[in-house]
PDB file of C-alpha atoms in Angstrom:
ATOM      1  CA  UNK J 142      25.326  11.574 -17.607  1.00 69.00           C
ATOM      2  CA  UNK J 143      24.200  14.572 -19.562  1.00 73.00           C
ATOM      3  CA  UNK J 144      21.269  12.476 -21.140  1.00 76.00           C
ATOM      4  CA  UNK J 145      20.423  11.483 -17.752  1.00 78.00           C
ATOM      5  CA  UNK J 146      20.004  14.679 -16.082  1.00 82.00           C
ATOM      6  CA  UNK J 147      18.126  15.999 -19.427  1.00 79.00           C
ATOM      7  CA  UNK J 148      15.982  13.354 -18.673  1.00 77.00           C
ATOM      8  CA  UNK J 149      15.392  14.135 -14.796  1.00 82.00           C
ATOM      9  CA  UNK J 150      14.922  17.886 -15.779  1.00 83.00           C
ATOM     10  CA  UNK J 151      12.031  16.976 -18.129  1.00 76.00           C
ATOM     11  CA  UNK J 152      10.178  14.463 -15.944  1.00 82.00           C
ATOM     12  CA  UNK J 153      10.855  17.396 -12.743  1.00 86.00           C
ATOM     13  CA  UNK J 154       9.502  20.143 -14.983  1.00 87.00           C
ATOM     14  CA  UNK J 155       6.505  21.439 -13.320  1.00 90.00           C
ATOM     15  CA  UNK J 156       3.745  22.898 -15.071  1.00 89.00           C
ATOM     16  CA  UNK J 157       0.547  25.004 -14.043  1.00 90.00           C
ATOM     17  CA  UNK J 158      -2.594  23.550 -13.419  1.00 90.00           C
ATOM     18  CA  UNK J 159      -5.699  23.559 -15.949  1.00 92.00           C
ATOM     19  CA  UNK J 160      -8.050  25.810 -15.154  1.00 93.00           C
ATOM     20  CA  UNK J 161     -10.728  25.136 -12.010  1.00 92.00           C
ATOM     21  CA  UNK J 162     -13.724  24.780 -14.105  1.00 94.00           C
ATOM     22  CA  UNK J 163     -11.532  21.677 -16.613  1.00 95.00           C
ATOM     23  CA  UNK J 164     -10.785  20.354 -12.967  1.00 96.00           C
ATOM     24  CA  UNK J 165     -14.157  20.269 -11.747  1.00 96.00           C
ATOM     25  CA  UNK J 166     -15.141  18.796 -15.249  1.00 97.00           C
ATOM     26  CA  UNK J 167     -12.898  16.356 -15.184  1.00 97.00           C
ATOM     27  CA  UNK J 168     -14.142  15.386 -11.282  1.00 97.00           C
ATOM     28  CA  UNK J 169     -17.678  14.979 -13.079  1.00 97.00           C
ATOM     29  CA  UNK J 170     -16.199  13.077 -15.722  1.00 98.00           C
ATOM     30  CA  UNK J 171     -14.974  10.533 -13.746  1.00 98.00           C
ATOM     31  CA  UNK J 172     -17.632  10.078 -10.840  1.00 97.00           C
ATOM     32  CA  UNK J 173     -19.917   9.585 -13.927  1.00 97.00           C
ATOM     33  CA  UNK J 174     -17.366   6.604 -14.968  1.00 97.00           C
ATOM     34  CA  UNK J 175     -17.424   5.274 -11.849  1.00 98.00           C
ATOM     35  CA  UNK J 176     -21.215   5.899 -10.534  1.00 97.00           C
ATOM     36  CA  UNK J 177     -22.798   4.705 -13.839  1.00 96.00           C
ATOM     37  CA  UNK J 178     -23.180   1.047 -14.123  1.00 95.00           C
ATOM     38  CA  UNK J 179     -22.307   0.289 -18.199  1.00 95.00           C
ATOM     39  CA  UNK J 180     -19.223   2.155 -17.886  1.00 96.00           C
ATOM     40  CA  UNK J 181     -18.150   0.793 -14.285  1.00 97.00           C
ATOM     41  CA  UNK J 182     -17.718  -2.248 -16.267  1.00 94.00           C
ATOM     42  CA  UNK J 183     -15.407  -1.504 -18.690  1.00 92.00           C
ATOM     43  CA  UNK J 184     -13.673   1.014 -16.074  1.00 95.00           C
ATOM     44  CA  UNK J 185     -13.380  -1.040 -12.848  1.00 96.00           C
ATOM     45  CA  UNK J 186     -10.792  -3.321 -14.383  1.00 96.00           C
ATOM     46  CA  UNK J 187      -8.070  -0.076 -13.747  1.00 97.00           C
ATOM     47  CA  UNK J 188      -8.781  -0.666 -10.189  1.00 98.00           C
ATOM     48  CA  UNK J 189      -8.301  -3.684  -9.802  1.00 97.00           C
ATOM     49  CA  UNK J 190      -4.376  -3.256 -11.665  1.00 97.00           C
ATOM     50  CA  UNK J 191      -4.193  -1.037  -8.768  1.00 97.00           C
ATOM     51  CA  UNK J 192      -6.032  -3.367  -6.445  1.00 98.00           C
ATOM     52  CA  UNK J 193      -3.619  -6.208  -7.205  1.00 97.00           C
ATOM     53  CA  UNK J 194      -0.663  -4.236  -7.525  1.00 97.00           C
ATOM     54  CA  UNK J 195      -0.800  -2.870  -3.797  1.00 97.00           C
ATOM     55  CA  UNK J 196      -0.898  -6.624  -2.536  1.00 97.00           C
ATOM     56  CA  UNK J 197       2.200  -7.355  -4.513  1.00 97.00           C
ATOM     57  CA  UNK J 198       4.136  -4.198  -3.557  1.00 96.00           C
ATOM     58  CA  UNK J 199       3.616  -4.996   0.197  1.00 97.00           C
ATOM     59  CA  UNK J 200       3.956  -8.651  -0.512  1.00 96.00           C
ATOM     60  CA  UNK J 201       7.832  -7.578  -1.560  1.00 95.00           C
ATOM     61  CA  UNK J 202       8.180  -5.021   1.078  1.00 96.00           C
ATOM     62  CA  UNK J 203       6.874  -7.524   3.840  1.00 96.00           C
ATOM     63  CA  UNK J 204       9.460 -10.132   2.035  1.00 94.00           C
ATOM     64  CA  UNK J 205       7.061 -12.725   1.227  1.00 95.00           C
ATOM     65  CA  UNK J 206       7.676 -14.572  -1.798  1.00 94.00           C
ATOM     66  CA  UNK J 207       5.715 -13.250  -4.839  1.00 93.00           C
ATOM     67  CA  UNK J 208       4.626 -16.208  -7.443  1.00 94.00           C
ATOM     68  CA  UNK J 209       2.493 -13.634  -9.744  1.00 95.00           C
ATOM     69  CA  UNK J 210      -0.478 -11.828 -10.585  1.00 97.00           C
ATOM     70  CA  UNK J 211      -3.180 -12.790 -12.698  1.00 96.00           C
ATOM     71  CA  UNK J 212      -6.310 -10.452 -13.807  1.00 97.00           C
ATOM     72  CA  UNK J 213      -9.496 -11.437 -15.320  1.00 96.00           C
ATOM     73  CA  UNK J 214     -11.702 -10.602 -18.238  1.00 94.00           C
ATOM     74  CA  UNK J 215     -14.893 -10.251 -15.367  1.00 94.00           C
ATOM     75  CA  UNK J 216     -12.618  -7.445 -13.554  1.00 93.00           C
ATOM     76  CA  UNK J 217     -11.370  -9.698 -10.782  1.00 94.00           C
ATOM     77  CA  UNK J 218      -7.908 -10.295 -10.090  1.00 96.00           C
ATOM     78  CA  UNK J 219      -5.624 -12.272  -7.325  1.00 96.00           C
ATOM     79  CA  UNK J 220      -1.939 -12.449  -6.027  1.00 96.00           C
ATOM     80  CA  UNK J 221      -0.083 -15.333  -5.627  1.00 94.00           C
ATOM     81  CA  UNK J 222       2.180 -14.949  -2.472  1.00 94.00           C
ATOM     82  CA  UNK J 223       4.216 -17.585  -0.300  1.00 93.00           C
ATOM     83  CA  UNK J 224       5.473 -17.884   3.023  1.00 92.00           C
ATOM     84  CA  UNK J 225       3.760 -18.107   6.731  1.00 91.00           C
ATOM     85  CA  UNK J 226       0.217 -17.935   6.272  1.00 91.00           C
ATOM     86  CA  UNK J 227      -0.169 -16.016   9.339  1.00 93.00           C
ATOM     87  CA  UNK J 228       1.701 -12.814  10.740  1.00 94.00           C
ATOM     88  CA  UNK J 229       2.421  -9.564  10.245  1.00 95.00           C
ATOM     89  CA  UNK J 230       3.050  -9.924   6.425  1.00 96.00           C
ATOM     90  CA  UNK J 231       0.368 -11.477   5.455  1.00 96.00           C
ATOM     91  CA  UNK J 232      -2.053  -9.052   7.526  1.00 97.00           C
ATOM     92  CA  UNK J 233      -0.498  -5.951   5.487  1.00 97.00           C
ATOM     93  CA  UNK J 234      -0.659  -7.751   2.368  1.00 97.00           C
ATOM     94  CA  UNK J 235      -4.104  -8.305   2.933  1.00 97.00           C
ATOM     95  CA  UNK J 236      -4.472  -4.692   3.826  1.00 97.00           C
ATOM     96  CA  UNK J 237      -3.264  -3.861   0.817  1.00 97.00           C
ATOM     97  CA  UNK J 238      -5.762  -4.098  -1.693  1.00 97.00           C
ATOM     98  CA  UNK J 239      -8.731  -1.981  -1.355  1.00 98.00           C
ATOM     99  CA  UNK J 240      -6.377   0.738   0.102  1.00 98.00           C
ATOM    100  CA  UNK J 241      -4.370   1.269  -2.957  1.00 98.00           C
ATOM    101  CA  UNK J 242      -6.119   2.652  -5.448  1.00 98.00           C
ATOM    102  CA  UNK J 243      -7.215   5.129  -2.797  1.00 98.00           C
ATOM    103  CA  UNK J 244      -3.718   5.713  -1.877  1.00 98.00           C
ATOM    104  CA  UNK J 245      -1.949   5.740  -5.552  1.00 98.00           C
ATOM    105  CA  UNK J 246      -4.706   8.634  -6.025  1.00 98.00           C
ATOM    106  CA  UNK J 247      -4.060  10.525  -3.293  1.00 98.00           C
ATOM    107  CA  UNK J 248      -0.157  10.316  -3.908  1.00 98.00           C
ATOM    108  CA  UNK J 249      -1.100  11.129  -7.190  1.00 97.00           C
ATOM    109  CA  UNK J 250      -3.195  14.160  -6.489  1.00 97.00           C
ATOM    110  CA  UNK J 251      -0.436  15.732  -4.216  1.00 97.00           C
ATOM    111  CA  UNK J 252       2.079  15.297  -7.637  1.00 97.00           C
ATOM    112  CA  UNK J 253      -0.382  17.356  -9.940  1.00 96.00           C
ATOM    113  CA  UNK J 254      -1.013  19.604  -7.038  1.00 95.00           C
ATOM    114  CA  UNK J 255       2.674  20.298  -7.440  1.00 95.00           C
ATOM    115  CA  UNK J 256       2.718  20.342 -11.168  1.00 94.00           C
ATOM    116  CA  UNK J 257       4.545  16.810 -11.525  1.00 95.00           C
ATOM    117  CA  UNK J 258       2.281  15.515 -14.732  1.00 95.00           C
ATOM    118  CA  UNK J 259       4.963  14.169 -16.666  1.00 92.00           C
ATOM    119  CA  UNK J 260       6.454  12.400 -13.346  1.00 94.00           C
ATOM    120  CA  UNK J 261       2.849  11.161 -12.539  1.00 96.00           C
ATOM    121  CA  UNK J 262       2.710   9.622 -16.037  1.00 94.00           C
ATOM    122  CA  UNK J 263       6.352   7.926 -16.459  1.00 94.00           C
ATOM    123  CA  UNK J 264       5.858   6.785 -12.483  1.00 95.00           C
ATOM    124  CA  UNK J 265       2.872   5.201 -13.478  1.00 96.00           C
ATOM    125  CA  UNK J 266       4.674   3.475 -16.702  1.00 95.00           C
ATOM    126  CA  UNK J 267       7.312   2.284 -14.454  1.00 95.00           C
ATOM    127  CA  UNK J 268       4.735   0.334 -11.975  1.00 95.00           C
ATOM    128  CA  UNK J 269       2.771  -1.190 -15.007  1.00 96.00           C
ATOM    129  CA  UNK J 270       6.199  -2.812 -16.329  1.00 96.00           C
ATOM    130  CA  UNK J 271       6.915  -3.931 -13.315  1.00 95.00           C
ATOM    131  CA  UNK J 272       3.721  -5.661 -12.922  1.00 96.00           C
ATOM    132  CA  UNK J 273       3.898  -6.962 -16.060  1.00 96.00           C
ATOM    133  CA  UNK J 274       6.756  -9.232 -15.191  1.00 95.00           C
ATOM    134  CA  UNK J 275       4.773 -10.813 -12.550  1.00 95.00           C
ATOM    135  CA  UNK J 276       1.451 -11.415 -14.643  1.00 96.00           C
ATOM    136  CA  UNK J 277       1.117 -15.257 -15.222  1.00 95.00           C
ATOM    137  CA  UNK J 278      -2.179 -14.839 -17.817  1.00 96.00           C
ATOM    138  CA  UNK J 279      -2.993 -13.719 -21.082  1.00 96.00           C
ATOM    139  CA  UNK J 280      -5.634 -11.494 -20.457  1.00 96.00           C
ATOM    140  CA  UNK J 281      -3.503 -10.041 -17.870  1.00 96.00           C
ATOM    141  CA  UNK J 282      -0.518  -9.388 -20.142  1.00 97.00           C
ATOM    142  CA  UNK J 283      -3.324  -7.537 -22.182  1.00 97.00           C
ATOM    143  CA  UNK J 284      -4.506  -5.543 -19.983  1.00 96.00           C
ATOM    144  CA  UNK J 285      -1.288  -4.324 -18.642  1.00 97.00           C
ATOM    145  CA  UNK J 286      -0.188  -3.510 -22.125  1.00 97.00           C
ATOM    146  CA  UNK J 287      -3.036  -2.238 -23.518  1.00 97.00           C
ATOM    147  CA  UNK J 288      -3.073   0.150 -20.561  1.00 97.00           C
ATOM    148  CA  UNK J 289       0.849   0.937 -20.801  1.00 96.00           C
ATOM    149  CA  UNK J 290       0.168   1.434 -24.317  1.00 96.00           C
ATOM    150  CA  UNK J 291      -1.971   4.307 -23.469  1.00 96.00           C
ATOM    151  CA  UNK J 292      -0.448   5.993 -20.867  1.00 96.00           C
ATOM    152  CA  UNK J 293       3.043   5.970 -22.933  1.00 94.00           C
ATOM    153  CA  UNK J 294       1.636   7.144 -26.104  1.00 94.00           C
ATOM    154  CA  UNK J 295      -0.334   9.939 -24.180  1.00 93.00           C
ATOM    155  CA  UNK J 296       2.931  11.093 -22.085  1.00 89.00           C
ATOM    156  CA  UNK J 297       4.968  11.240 -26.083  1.00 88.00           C
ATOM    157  CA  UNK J 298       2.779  12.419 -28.200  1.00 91.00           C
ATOM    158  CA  UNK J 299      -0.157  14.411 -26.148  1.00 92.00           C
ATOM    159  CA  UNK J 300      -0.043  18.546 -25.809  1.00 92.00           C
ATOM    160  CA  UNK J 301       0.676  19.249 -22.706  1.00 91.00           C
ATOM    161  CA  UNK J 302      -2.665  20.377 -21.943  1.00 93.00           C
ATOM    162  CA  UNK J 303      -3.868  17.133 -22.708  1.00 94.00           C
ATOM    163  CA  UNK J 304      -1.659  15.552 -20.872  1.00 95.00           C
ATOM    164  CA  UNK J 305      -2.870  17.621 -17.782  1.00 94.00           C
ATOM    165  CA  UNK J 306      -6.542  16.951 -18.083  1.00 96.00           C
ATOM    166  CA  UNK J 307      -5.908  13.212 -18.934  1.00 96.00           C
ATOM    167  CA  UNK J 308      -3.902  13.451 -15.236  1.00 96.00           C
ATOM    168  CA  UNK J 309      -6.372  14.797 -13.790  1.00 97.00           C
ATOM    169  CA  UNK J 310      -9.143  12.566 -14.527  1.00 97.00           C
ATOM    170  CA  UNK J 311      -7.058   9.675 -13.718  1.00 97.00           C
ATOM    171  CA  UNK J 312      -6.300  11.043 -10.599  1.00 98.00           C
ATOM    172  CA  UNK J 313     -10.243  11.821  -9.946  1.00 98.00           C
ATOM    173  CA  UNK J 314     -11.050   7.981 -11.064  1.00 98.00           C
ATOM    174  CA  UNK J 315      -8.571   6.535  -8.867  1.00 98.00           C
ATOM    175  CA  UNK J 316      -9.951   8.813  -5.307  1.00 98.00           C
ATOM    176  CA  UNK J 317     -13.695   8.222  -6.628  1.00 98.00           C
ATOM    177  CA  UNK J 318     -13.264   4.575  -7.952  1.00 98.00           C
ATOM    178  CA  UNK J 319     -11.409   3.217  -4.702  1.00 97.00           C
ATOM    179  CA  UNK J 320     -14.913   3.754  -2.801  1.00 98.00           C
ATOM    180  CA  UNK J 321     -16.930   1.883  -4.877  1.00 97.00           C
ATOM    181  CA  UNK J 322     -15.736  -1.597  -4.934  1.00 97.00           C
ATOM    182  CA  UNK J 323     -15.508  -1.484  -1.059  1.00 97.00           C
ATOM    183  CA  UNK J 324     -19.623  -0.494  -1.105  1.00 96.00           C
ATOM    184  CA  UNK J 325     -19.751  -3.932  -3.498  1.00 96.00           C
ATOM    185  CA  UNK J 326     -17.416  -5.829  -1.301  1.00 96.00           C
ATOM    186  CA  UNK J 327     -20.084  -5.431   2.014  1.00 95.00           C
ATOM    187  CA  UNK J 328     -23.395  -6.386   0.062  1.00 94.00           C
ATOM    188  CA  UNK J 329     -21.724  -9.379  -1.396  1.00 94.00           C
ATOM    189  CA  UNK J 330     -20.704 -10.112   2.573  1.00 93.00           C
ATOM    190  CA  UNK J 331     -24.009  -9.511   3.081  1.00 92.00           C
ATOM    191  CA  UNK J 332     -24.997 -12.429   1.122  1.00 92.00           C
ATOM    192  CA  UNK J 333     -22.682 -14.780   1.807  1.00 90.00           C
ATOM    193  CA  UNK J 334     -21.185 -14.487  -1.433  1.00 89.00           C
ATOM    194  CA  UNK J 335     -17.891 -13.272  -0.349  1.00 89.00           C
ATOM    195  CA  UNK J 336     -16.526 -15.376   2.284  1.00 89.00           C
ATOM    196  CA  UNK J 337     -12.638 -15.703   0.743  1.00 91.00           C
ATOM    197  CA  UNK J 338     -12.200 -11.845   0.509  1.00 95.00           C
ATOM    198  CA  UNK J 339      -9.997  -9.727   1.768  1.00 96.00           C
ATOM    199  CA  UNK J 340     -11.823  -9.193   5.023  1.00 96.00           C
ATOM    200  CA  UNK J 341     -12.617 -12.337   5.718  1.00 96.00           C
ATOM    201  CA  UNK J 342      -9.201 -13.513   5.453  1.00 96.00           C
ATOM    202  CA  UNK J 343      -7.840 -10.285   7.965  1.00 97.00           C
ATOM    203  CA  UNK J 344     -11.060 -11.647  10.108  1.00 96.00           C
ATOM    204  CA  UNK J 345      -9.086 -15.462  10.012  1.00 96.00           C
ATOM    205  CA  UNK J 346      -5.733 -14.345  10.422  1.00 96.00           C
ATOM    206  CA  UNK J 347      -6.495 -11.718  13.358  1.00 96.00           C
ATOM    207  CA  UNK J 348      -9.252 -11.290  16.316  1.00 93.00           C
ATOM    208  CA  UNK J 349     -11.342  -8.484  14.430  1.00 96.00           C
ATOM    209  CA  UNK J 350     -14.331  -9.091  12.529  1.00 96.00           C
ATOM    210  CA  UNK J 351     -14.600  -8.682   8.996  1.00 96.00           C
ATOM    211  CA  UNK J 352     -16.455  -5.652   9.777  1.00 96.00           C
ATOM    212  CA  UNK J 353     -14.338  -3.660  11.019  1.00 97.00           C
ATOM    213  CA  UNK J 354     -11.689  -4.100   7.878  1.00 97.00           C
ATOM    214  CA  UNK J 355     -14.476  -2.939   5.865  1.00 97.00           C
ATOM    215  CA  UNK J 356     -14.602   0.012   7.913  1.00 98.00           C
ATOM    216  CA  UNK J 357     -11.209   0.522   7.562  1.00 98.00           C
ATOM    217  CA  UNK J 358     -10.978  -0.041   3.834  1.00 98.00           C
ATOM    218  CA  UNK J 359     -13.524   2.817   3.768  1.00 98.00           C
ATOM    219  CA  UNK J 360     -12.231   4.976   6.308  1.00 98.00           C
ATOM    220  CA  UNK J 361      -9.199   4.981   4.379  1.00 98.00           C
ATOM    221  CA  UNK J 362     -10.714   5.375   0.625  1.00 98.00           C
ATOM    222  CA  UNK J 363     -12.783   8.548   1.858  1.00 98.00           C
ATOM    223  CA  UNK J 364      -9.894   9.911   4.165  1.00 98.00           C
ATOM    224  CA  UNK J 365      -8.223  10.318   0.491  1.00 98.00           C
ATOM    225  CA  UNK J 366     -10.628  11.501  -1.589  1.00 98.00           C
ATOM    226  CA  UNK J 367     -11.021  14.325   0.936  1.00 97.00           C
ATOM    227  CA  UNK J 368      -7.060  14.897   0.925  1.00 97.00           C
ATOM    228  CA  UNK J 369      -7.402  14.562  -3.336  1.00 97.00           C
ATOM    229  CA  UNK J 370     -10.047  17.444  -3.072  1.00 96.00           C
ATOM    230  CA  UNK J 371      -7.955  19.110  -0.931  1.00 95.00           C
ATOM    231  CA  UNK J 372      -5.098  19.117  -2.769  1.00 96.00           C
ATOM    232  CA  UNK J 373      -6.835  19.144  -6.757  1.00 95.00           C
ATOM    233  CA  UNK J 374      -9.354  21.922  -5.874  1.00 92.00           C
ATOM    234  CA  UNK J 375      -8.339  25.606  -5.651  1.00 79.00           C
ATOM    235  CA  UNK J 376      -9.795  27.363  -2.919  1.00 72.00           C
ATOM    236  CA  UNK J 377     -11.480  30.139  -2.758  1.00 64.00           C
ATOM    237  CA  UNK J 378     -12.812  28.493  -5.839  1.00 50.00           C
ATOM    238  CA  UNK J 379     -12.115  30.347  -9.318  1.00 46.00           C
ATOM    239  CA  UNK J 380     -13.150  29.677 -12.391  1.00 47.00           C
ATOM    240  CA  UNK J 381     -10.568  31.793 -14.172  1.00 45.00           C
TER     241      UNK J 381
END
């Protein structure tokens, strides 16, 4: 019990945030990740963990049986549910998607607001593993580990500073890189490229168009990177 609550004291220990200008940097950082096409590439498969891992969560919550995730090497990912193929939990689980990286970020934001960086970092181990037990493909498996890997070595053996920025801009990445793929997601539509996504399977399984879950993807995605700047941005700014 004692190791326990040393434990829960040192993921609860706050700590102060960097200073505004290493925030702002960071912000630059990763709008530059996401914005700039080469490194999109190599980035964008983070969002999609994210991505699928916000159908599965819901998938469980809604009680639908989840068969497994898989991810692949050209960023794209799915999520193997079962049960009725219409109502309500199939609608939120179809939600889910391009909401959550937009959503993990914003939850995100509000724990480094509040000084929660090791939290943020062991929460975020906790919801790889458990999507690593649901990943039925190699590449998958990889991913998830390699980006475990990361986060667990950078939680034991980073400075605390580090730690902080590293939070910081995966925080920023996550608010910024849950708009983009929704912008992709309506030219493909455009095209008639797309006609299995997410919001043309909402569009099947209610009477709304596809449309209008696009608008509500976005709505959503920019409602939290306004709460994220909100909440990661001192104001009156200082550079201090």
């Amino acid at each position: 019990m004692e190791a326990l609550n040393e434990v829960w004291v040192h993921l609860t220990t706050t700590r102060d945030a960097p200073p505004t200008w290493a925030i702002l940097v960071a912000a630059l950082v990763a709008l530059v990740a996401v914005g700039s096409a080469v490194s999109w590439r190599v980035s964008r498969g983070l969002i999609t963990i994210a991505h699928e891992g916000g159908h599965a969560l819901v998938a469980v919550l809604t009680r639908r049986k989840l068969q497994g995730i898989r991810l692949h090497s050209d960023t794209s990912g799915v999520t193997l549910t079962r049960g009725r193929p219409t109502g309500p939990g199939m609608i939120l689980t179809a939600l889910a998607g391009y909401v959550a990286p937009s959503l993990l970020g914003l939850g995100g934001a509000w724990l480094i607001s509040e000084g929660y960086v090791t939290l943020l970092l062991w929460a975020v181990l906790v919801l790889l593993a458990c999507m690593l037990l649901l990943i039925r493909n190699l590449f998958g498996v990889l991913s998830l580990v390699v980006t475990g890997g990361a986060v667990f070595a950078l939680s034991w053996f980073a400075a605390d500073e580090v730690q902080g920025i590293c939070a910081y801009l995966a925080v920023w990445f996550l608010l910024f890189g849950g708009v983009r793929p929704i912008m992709e997601l309506q030219r493909k539509r455009r095209r008639g490229r797309a006609p299995d996504s997410d919001a043309d399977q909402l569009a099947r399984l209610t009477v709304l168009p596809g449309g209008f879950y696009i608008l509500f993807f976005l709505l959503v995605a920019v409602a939290s990177l306004a709460g994220g700047v909100a909440l990661l941005v001192p104001l009156p700014l200082s550079f201090a």
